[in-house]
mmCIF file of C-alpha atoms in Angstrom:
data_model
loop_
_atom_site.group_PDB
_atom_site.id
_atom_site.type_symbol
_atom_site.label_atom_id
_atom_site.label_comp_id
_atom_site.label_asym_id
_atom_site.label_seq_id
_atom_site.Cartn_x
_atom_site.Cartn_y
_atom_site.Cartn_z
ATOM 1 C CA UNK A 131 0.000 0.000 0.000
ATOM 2 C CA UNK A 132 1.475 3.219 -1.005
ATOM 3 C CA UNK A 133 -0.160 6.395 1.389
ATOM 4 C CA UNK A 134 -0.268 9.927 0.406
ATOM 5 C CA UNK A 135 -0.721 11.376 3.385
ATOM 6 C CA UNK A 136 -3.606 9.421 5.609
ATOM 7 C CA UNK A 137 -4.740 8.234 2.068
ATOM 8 C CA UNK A 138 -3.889 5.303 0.128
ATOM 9 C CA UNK A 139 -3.849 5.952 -3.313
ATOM 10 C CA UNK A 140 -2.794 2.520 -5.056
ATOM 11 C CA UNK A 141 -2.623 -1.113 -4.060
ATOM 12 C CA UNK A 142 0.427 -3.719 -4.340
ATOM 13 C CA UNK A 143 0.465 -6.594 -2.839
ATOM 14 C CA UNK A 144 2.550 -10.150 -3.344
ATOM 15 C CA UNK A 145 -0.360 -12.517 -2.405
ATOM 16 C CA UNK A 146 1.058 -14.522 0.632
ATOM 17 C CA UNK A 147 -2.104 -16.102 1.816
ATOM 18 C CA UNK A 148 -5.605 -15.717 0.868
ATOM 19 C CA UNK A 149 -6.783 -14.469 4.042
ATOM 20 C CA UNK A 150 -4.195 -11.383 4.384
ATOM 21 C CA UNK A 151 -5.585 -10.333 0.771
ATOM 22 C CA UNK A 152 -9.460 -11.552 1.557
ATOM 23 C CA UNK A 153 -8.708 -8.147 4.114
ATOM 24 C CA UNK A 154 -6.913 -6.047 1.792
ATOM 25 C CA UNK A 155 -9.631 -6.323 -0.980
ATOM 26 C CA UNK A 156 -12.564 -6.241 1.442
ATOM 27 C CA UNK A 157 -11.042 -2.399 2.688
ATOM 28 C CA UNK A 158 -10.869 -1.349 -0.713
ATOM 29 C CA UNK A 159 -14.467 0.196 -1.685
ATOM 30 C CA UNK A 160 -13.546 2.295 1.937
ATOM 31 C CA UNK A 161 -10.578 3.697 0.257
ATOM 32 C CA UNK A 162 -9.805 6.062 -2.233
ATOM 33 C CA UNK A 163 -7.200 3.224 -3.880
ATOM 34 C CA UNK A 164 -7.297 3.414 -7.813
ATOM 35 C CA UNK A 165 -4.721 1.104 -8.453
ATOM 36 C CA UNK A 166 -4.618 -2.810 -7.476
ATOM 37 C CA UNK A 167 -2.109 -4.705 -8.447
ATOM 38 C CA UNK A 168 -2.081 -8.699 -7.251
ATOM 39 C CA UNK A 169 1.447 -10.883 -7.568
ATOM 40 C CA UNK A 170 1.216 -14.230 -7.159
ATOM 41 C CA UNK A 171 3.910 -16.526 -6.238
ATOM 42 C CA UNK A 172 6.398 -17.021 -9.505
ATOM 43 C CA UNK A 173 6.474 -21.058 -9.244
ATOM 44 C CA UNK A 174 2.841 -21.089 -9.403
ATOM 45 C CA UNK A 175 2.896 -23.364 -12.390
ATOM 46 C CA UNK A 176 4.719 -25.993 -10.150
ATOM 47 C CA UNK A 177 2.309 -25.784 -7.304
ATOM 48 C CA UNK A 178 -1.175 -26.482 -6.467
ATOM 49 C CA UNK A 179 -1.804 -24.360 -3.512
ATOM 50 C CA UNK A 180 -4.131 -22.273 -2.170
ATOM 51 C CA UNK A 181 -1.845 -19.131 -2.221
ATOM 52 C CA UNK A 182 -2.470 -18.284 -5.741
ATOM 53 C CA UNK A 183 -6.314 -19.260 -5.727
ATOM 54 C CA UNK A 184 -8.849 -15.670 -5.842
ATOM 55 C CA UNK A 185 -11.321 -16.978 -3.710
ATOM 56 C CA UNK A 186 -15.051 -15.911 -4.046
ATOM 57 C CA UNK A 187 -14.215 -13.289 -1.344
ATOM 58 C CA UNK A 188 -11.594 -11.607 -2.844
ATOM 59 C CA UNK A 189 -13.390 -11.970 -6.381
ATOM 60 C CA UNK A 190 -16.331 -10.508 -4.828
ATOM 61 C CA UNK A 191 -14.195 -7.450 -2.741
ATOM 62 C CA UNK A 192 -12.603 -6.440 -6.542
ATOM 63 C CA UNK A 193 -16.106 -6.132 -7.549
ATOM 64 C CA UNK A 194 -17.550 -4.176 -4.878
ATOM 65 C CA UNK A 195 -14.267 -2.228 -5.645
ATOM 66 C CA UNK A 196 -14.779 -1.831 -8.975
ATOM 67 C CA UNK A 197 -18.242 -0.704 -8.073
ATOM 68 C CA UNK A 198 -17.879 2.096 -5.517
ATOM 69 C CA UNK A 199 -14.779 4.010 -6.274
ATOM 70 C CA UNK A 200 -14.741 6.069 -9.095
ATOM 71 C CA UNK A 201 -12.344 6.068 -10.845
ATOM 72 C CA UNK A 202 -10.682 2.623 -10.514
ATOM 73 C CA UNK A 203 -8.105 2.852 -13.015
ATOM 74 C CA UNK A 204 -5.779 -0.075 -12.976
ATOM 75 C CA UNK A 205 -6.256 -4.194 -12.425
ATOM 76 C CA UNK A 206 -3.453 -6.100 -12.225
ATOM 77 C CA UNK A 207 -3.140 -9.849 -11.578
ATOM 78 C CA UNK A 208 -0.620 -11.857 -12.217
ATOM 79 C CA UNK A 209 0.000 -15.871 -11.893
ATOM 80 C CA UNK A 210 -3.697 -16.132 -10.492
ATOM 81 C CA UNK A 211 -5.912 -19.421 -10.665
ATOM 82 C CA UNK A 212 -9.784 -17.739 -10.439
ATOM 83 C CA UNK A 213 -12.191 -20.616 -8.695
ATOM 84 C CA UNK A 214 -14.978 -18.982 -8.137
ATOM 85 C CA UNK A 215 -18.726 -19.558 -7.980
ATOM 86 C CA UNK A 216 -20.529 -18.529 -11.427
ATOM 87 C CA UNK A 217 -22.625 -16.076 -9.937
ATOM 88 C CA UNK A 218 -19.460 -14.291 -8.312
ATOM 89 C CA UNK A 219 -17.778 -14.310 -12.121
ATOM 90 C CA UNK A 220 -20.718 -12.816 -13.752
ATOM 91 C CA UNK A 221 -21.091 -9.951 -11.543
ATOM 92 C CA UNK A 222 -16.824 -9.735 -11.788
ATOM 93 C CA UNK A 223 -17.587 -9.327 -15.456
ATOM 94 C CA UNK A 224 -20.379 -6.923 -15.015
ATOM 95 C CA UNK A 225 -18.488 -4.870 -12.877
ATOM 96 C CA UNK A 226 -15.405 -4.624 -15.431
ATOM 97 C CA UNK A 227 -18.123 -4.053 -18.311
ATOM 98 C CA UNK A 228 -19.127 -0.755 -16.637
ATOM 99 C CA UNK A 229 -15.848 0.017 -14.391
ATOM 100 C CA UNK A 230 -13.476 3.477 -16.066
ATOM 101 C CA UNK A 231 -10.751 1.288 -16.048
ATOM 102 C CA UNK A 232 -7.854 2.409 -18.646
ATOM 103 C CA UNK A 233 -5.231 -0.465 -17.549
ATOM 104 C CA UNK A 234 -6.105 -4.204 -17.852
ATOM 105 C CA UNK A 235 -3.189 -6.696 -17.451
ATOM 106 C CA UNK A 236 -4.003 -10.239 -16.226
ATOM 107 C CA UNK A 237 -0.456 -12.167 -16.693
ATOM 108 C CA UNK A 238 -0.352 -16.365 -16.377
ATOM 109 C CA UNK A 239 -3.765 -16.659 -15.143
ATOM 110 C CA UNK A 240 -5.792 -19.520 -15.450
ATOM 111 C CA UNK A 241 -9.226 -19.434 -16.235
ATOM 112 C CA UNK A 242 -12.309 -19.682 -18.482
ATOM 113 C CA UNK A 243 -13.960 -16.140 -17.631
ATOM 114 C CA UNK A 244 -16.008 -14.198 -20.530
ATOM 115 C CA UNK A 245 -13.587 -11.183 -20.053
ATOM 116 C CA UNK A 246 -15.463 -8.604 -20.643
ATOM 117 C CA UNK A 247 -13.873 -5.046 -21.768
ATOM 118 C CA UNK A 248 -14.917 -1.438 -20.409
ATOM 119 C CA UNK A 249 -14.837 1.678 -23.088
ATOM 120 C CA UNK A 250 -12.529 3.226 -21.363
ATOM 121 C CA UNK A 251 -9.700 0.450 -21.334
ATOM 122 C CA UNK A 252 -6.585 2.080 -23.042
ATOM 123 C CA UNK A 253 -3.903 -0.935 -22.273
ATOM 124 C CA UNK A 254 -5.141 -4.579 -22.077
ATOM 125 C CA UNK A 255 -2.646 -7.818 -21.228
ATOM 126 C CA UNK A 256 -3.591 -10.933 -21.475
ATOM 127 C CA UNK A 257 -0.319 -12.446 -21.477
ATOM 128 C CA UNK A 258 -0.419 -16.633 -20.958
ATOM 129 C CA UNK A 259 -3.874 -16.296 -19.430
ATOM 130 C CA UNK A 260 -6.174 -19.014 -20.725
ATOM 131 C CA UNK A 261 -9.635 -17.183 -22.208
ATOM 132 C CA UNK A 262 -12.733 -18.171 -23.266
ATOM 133 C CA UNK A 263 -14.366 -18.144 -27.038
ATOM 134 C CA UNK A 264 -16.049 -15.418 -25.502
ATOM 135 C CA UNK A 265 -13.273 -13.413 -24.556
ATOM 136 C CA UNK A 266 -11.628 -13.706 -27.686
ATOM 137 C CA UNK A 267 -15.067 -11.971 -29.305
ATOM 138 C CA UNK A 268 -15.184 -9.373 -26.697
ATOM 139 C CA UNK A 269 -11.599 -8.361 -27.730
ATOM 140 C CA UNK A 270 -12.300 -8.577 -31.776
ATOM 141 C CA UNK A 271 -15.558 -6.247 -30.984
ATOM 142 C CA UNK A 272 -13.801 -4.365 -28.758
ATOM 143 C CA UNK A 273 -11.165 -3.510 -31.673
ATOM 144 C CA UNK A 274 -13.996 -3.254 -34.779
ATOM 145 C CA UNK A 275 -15.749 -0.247 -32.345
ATOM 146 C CA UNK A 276 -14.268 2.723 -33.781
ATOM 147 C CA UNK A 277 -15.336 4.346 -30.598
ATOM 148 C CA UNK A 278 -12.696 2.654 -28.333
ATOM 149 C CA UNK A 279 -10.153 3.879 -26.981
ATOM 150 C CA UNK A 280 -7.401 0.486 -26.714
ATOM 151 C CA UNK A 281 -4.104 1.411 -27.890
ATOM 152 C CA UNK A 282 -2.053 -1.109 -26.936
ATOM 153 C CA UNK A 283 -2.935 -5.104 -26.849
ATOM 154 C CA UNK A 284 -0.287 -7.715 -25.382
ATOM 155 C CA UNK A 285 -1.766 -11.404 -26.261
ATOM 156 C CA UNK A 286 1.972 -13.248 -26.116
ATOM 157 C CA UNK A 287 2.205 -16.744 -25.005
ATOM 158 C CA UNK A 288 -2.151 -16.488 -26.291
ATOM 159 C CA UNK A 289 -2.538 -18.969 -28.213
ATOM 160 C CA UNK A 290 -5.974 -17.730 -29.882
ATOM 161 C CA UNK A 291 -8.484 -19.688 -32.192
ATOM 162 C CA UNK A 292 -7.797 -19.380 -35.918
ATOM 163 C CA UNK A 293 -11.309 -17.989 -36.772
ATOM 164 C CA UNK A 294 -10.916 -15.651 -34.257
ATOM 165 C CA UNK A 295 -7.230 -14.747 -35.445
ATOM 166 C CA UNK A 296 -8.268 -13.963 -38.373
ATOM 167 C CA UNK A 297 -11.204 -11.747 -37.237
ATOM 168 C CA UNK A 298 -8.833 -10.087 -34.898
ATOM 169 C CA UNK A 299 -6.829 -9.416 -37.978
ATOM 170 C CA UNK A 300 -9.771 -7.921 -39.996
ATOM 171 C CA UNK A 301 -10.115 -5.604 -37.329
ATOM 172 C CA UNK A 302 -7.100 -3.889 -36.711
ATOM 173 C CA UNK A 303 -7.611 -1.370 -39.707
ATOM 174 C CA UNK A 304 -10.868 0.094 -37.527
ATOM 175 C CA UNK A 305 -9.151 0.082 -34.179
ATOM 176 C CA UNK A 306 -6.625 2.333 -32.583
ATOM 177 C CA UNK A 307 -3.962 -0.053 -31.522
ATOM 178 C CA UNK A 308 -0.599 1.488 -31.756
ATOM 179 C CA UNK A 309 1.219 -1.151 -29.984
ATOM 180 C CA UNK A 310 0.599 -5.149 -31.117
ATOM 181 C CA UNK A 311 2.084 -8.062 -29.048
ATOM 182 C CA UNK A 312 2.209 -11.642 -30.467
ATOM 183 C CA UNK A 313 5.106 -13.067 -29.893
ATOM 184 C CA UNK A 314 4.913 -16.884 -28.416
ATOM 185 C CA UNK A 315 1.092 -17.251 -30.302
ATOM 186 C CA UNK A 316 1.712 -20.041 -32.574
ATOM 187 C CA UNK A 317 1.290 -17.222 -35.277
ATOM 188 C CA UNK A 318 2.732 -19.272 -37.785
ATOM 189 C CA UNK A 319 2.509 -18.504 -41.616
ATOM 190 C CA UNK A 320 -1.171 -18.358 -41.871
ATOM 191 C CA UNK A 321 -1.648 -15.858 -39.178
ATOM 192 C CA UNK A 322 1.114 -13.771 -41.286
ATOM 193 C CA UNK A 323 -0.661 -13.989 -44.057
ATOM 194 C CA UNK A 324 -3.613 -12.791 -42.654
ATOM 195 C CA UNK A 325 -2.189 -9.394 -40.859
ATOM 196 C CA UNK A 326 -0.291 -8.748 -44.415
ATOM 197 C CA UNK A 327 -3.282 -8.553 -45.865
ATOM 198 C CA UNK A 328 -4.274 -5.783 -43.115
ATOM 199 C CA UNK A 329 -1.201 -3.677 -42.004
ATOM 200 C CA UNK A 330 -0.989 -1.038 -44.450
ATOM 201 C CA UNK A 331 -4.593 0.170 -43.179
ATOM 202 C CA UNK A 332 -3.840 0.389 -39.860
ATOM 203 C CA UNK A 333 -2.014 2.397 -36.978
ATOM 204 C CA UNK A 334 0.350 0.390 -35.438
ATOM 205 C CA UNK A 335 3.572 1.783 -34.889
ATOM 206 C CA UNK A 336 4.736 -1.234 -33.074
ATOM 207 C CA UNK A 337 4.486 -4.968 -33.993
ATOM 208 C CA UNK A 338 6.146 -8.151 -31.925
ATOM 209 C CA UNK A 339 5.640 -11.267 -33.787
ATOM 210 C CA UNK A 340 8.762 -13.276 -32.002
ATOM 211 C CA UNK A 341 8.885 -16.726 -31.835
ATOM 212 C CA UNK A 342 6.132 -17.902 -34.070
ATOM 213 C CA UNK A 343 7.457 -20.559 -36.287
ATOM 214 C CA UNK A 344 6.753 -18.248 -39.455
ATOM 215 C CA UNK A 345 9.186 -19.162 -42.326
ATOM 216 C CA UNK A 346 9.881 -17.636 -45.651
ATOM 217 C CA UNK A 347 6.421 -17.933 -47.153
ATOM 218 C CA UNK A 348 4.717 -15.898 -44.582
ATOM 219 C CA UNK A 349 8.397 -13.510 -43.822
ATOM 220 C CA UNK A 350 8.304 -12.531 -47.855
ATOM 221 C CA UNK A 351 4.681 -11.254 -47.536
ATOM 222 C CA UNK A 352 5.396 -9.750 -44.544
ATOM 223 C CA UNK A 353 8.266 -7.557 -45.442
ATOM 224 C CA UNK A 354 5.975 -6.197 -48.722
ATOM 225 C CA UNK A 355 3.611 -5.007 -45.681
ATOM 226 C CA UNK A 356 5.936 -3.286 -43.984
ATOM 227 C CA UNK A 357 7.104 -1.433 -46.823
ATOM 228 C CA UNK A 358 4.029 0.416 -47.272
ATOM 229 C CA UNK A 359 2.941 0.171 -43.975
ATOM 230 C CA UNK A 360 4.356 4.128 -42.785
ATOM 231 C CA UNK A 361 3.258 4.186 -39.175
ATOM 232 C CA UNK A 362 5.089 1.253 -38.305
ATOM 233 C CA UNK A 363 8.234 1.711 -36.859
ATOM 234 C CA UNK A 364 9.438 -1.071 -34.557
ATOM 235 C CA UNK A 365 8.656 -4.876 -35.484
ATOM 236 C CA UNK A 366 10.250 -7.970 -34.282
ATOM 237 C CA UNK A 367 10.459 -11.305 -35.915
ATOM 238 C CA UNK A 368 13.013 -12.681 -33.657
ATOM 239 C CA UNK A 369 13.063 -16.591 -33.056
ATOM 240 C CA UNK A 370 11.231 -17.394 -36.155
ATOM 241 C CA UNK A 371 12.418 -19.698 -39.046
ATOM 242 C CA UNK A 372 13.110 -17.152 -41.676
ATOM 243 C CA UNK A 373 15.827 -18.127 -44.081
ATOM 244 C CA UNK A 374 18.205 -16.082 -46.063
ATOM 245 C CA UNK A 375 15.149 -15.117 -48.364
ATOM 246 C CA UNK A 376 12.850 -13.354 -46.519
ATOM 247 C CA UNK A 377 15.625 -11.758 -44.031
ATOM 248 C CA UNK A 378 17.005 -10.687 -47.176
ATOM 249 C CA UNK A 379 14.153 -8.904 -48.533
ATOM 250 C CA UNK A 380 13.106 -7.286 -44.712
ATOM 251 C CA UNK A 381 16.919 -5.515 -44.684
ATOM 252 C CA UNK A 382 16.030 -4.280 -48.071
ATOM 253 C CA UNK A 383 12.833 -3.125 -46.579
ATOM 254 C CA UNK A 384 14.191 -0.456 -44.536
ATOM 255 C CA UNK A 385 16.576 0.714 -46.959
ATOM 256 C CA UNK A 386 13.816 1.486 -48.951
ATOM 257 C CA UNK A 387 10.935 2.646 -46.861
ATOM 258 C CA UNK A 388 9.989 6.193 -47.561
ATOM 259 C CA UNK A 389 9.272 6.663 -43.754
ATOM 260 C CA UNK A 390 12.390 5.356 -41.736
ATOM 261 C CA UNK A 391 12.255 2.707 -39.330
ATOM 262 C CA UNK A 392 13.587 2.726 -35.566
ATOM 263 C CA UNK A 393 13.725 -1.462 -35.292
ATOM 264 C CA UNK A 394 13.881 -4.316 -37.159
ATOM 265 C CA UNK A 395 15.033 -7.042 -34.745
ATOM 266 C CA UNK A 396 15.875 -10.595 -36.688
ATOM 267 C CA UNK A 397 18.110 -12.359 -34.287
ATOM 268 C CA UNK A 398 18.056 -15.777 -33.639
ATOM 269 C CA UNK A 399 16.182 -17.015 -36.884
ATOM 270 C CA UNK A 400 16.921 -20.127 -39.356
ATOM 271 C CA UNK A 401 20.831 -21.649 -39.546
ATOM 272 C CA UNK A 402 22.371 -19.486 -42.075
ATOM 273 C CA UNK A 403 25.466 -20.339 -43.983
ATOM 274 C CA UNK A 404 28.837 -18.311 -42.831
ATOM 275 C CA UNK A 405 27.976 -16.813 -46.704
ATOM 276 C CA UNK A 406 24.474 -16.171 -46.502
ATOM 277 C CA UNK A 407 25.180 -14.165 -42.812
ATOM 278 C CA UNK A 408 27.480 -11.946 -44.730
ATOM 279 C CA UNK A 409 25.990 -11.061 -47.752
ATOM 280 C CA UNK A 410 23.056 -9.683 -45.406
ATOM 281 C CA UNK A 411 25.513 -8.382 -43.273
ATOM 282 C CA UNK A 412 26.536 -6.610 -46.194
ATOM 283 C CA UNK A 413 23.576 -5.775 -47.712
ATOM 284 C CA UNK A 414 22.781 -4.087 -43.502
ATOM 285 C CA UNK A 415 25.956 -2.054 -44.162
ATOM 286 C CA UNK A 416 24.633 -0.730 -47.117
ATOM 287 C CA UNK A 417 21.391 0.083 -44.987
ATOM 288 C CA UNK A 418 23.452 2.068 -42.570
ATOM 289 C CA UNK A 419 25.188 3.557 -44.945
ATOM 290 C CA UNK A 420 21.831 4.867 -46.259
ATOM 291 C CA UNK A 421 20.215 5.965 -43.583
ATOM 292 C CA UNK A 422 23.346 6.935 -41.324
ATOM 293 C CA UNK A 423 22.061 4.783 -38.583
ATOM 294 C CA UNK A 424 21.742 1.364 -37.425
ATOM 295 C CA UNK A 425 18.032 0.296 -37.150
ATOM 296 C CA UNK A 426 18.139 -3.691 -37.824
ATOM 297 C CA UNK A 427 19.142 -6.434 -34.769
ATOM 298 C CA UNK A 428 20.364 -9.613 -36.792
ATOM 299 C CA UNK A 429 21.716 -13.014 -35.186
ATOM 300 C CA UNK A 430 22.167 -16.071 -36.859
ATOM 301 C CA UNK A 431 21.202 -19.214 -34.393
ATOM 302 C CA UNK A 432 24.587 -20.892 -35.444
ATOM 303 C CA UNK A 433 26.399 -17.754 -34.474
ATOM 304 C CA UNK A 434 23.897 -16.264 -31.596
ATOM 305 C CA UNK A 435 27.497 -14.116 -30.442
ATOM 306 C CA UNK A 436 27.446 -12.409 -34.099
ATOM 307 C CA UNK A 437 25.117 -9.372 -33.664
ATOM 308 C CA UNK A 438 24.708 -5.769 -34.982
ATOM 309 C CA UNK A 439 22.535 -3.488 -32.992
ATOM 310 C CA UNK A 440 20.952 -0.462 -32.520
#
């Protein structure tokens, strides 16, 4: 608890045992606290106890909270199993639907809530947290409202349902993301293939598509995107399988791009030959040459010491 004079003005709190929080959260709708963040234990995957469970109570307290104080502006739970009662989930959700949150994050939790998303949210994680087909709806609709205000969406280690991929994808040109986080998704060529199709309509200034098994099919299309795609500015394709093709044509990318980039990080992608690493190498000297800066992050996995960075 962090006090501003005799008032506490945010919550953080590294859940030790249910009771100790059951108090904390049932003092809240008292307070004037606009922040709560929740920390569970960081083994919590290699445990089954009780200390990273939100009980009904304290499910029921961030409701209340959610209810009373105006405005609540930040949630944050992280490594959290929710077991609660249905009833105590549906008036959760009801309470989120109409809360003025702008900040959303709920990291490694487990669950099978219908997440649902207030107008006001600005920033929404969902970072290796298990949703519902609902949830993934509520985000797509959430995106295709040209009235909302979400800028920035983190749905790494999210592993999403292909229809609803896709949708997501379809969407992006209405919303107002600026900042797009993928990375760990099982994105895989398809899913590239269907934000190509997208990015040049959009806003997004920053995309993170790391570690997604894409290869040169979906890194060729990809790099045409980002060529005419002027807002964006920072993209990573780290730990994917892109071979000397595609990494060939994204370095030519930025040399070319009427509207400069600030990062194009390629590290750690498909064995490249000693001669294939430096004839891009080359082809990235010519790039900084260019532009008179260094803007692209390239390591070959048989050589993960060889690097050139910003």
């Amino acid at each position: 608890m962090t006090p501003r004079g005799d008032v506490a003005t945010n919550e953080s709190a590294s859940l030790v045992n249910v009771a100790v929080v059951e108090r904390l959260v049932a003092e809240l709708p008292a307070s004037t606290v606009t922040e709560l963040i929740l920390e569970g234990l960081d083994d919590m995957h290699y445990r089954n106890d009780a200390d990273q469970v939100l009980s009904d109570a304290i499910v029921n307290g961030m409701s209340t909270w959610l209810e009373t104080v105006r405005p609540a502006t930040t949630l944050s739970l992280d490594k959290f199993l929710f077991e609660c009662e249905t009833q105590t989930a549906d008036r959760f959700m009801l309470a989120l639907q109409s809360s003025a949150l702008t900040v959303l994050q709920l990291n490694a939790c487990r669950n099978r809530l219908n997440f649902a998303l207030p107008p006001t949210l600005a920033h929404l994680t969902l970072s290796n947290t298990r949703s519902s087909l609902q949830s993934h709806q509520n985000i797509v609709d959430a995106l295709d409202n040209t009235e909302s205000r979400l800028q920035t969406l983190d749905l790494s280690w999210h592993s999403m349902y292909p229809e609803y991929f896709s949708l997501l994808a379809e969407a992006l040109p209405t919303s107002n993301l600026v900042q797009l986080d993928l990375s760990y998704s099982h994105v895989m060529d398809d899913g590239a293939h269907a934000l190509v199709s997208v990015l040049p309509q959009t806003r997004l200034q920053e995309l993170d598509l790391s570690y997604n098994e894409i290869q040169d099919d979906g890194g060729m299309g990809l790099a045409i995107a980002i060529r005419i795609t002027p807002n964006l500015r920072k993209v990573s394709l780290q730990g994917n399988f892109l071979g000397e093709p595609s990494l060939r044509a994204l370095v030519d990318v930025v040399a070319h791009r009427t509207d400069p980039m600030t990062c194009l990080d390629l590290k750690y992608n498909d064995i490249l030959s000693p001669d294939a690493v430096e004839g891009i190498r080359a082809l990235m000297a010519n790039v900084m040459l260019r532009l008179g800066t260094t803007c692209v992050v390239l390591s070959s996995s048989s050589q993960p010491d060889a690097s050139s960075s910003a």
